[in-house]
Tab-separated table of C-alpha atoms in Angstrom:
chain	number	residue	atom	x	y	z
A	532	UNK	CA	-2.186	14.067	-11.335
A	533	UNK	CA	-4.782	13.462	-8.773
A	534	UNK	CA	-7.290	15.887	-8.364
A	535	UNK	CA	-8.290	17.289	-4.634
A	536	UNK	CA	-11.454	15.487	-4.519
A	537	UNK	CA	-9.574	12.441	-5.459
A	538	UNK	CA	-6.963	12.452	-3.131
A	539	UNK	CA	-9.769	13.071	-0.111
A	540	UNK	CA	-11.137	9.646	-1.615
A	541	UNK	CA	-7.802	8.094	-1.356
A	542	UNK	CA	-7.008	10.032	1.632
A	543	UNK	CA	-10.047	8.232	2.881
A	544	UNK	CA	-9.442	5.026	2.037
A	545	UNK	CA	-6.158	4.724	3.501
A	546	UNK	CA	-7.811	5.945	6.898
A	547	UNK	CA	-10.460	3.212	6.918
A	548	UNK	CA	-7.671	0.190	6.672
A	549	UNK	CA	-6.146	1.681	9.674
A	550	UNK	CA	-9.846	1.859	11.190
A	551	UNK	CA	-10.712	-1.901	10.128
A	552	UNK	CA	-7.353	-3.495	10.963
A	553	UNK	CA	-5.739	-3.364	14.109
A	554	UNK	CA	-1.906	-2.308	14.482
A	555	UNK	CA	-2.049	-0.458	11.211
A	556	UNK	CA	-0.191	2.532	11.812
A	557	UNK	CA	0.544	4.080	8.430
A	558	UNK	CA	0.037	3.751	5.152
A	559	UNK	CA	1.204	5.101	1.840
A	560	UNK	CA	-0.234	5.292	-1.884
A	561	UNK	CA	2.501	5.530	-4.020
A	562	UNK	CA	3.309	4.773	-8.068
A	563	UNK	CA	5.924	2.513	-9.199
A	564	UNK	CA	8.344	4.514	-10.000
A	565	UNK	CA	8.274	5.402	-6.479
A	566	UNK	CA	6.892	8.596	-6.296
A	567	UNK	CA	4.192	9.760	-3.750
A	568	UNK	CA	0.281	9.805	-4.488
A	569	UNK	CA	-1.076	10.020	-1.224
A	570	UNK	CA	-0.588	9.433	2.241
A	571	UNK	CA	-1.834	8.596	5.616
A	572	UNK	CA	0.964	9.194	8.546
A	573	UNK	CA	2.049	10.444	11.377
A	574	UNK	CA	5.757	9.265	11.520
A	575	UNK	CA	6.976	8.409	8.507
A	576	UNK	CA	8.498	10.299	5.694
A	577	UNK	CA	5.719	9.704	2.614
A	578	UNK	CA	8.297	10.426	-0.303
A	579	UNK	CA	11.162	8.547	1.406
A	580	UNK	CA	8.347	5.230	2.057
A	581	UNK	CA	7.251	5.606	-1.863
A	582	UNK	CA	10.815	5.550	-2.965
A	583	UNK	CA	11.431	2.307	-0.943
A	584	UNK	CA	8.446	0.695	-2.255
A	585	UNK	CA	9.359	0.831	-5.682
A	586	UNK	CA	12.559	-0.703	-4.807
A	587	UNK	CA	11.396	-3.471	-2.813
A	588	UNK	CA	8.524	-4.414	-4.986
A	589	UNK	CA	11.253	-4.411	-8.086
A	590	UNK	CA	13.882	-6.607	-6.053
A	591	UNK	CA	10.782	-8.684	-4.791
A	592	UNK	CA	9.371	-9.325	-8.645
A	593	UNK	CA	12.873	-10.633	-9.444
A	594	UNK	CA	13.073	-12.857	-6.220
A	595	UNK	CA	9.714	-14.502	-7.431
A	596	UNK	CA	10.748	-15.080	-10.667
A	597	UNK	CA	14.075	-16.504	-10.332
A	598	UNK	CA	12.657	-18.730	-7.163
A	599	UNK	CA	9.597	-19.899	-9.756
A	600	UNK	CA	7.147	-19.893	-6.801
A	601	UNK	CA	4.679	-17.995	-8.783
A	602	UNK	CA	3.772	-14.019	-9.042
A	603	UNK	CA	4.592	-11.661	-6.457
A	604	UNK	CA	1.518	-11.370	-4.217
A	605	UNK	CA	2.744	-8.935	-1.504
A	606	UNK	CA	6.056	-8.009	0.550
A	607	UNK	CA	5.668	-8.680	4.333
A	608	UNK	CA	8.944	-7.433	6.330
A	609	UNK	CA	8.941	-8.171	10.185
A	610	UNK	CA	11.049	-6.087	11.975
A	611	UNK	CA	11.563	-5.500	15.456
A	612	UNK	CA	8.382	-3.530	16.735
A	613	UNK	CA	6.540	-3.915	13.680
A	614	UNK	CA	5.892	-4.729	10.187
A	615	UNK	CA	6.080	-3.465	6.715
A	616	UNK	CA	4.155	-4.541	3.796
A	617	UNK	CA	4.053	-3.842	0.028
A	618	UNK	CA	1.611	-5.008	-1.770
A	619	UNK	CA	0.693	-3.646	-5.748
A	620	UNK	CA	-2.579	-1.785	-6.633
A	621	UNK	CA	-2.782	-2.712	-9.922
A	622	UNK	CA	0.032	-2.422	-12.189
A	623	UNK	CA	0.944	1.311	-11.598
A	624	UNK	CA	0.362	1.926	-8.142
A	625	UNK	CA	1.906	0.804	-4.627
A	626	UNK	CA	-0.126	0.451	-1.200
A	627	UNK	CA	2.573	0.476	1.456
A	628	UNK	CA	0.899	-0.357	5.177
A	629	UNK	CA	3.654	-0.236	8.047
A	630	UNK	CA	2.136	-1.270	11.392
A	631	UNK	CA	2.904	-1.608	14.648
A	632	UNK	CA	4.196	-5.167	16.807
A	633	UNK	CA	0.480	-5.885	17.087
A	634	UNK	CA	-0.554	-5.798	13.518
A	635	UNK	CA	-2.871	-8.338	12.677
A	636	UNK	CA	-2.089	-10.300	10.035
A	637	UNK	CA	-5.377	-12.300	9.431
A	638	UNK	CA	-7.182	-8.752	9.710
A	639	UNK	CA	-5.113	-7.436	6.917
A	640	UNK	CA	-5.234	-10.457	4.910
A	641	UNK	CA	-8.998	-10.376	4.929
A	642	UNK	CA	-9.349	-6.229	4.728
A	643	UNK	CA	-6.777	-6.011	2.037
A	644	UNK	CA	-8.441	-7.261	-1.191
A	645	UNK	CA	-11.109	-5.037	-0.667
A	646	UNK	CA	-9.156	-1.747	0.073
A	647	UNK	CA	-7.080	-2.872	-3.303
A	648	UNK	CA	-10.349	-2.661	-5.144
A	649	UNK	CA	-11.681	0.393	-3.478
A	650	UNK	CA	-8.180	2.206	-4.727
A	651	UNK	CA	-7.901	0.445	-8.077
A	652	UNK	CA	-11.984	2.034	-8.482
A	653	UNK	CA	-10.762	5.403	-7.254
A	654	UNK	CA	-7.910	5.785	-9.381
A	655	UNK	CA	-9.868	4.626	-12.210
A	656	UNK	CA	-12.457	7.276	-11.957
A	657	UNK	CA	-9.736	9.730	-11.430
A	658	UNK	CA	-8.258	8.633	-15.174
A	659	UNK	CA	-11.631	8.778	-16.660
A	660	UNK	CA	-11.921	12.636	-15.677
């Protein structure tokens, strides 16, 4: 369980990839089993995102693996106004970022290893407490 101070952190986090990456629109923490950590939306239903995540991540694992193209980096779906992506933090923990028809992708490329790290630190410090 993540502690308030914690989930301000993550809270936080979340808000500063929509800052440094144009066309992010929302964005959800979530664990593999799909249930909710934190969130940062407007739209979206957070539980009902998390739940998905899980899912797609799972049916994306098996995808790589049977294709042999290597480990799953990330799940990019391009849909009609916008995007998706799922991408793991760590082995527990999902970062869903849904974004808008102008999402850029080089942006988030370069912007997401970092925000990985900066939740992989935060919900490390949360474990250690």
């Amino acid at each position: 369980m993540t502690t308030h101070a914690s989930t301000e952190s993550l809270t936080g986090i979340l808000a500063s990839l929509r800052d440094r990456v144009m066309g992010v629109a929302e964005s959800v923490l979530s664990t593999v089993d799909g249930l909710l950590v934190v969130a940062d939306v407007d739209k979206v239903h957070p539980e009902s995102v998390a739940a998905l995540a899980a899912a797609t991540l799972g049916v994306s694992r098996r995808m790589a693996d049977q294709s042999g193209v290597g480990a799953l980096r990330e799940v990019v779906v391009r849909c009609g106004a916008g995007h998706v992506i799922v991408v793991a933090v760590g082995e527990r923990t999902l970062l869903t970022v849904m974004g808008d028809d102008g999402l850029d992708l080089a942006a988030y490329q370069r912007e997401s290893p970092a925000i990985v790290e900066q939740l992989n630190k935060a919900l490390a410090a949360d474990v250690a407490h």
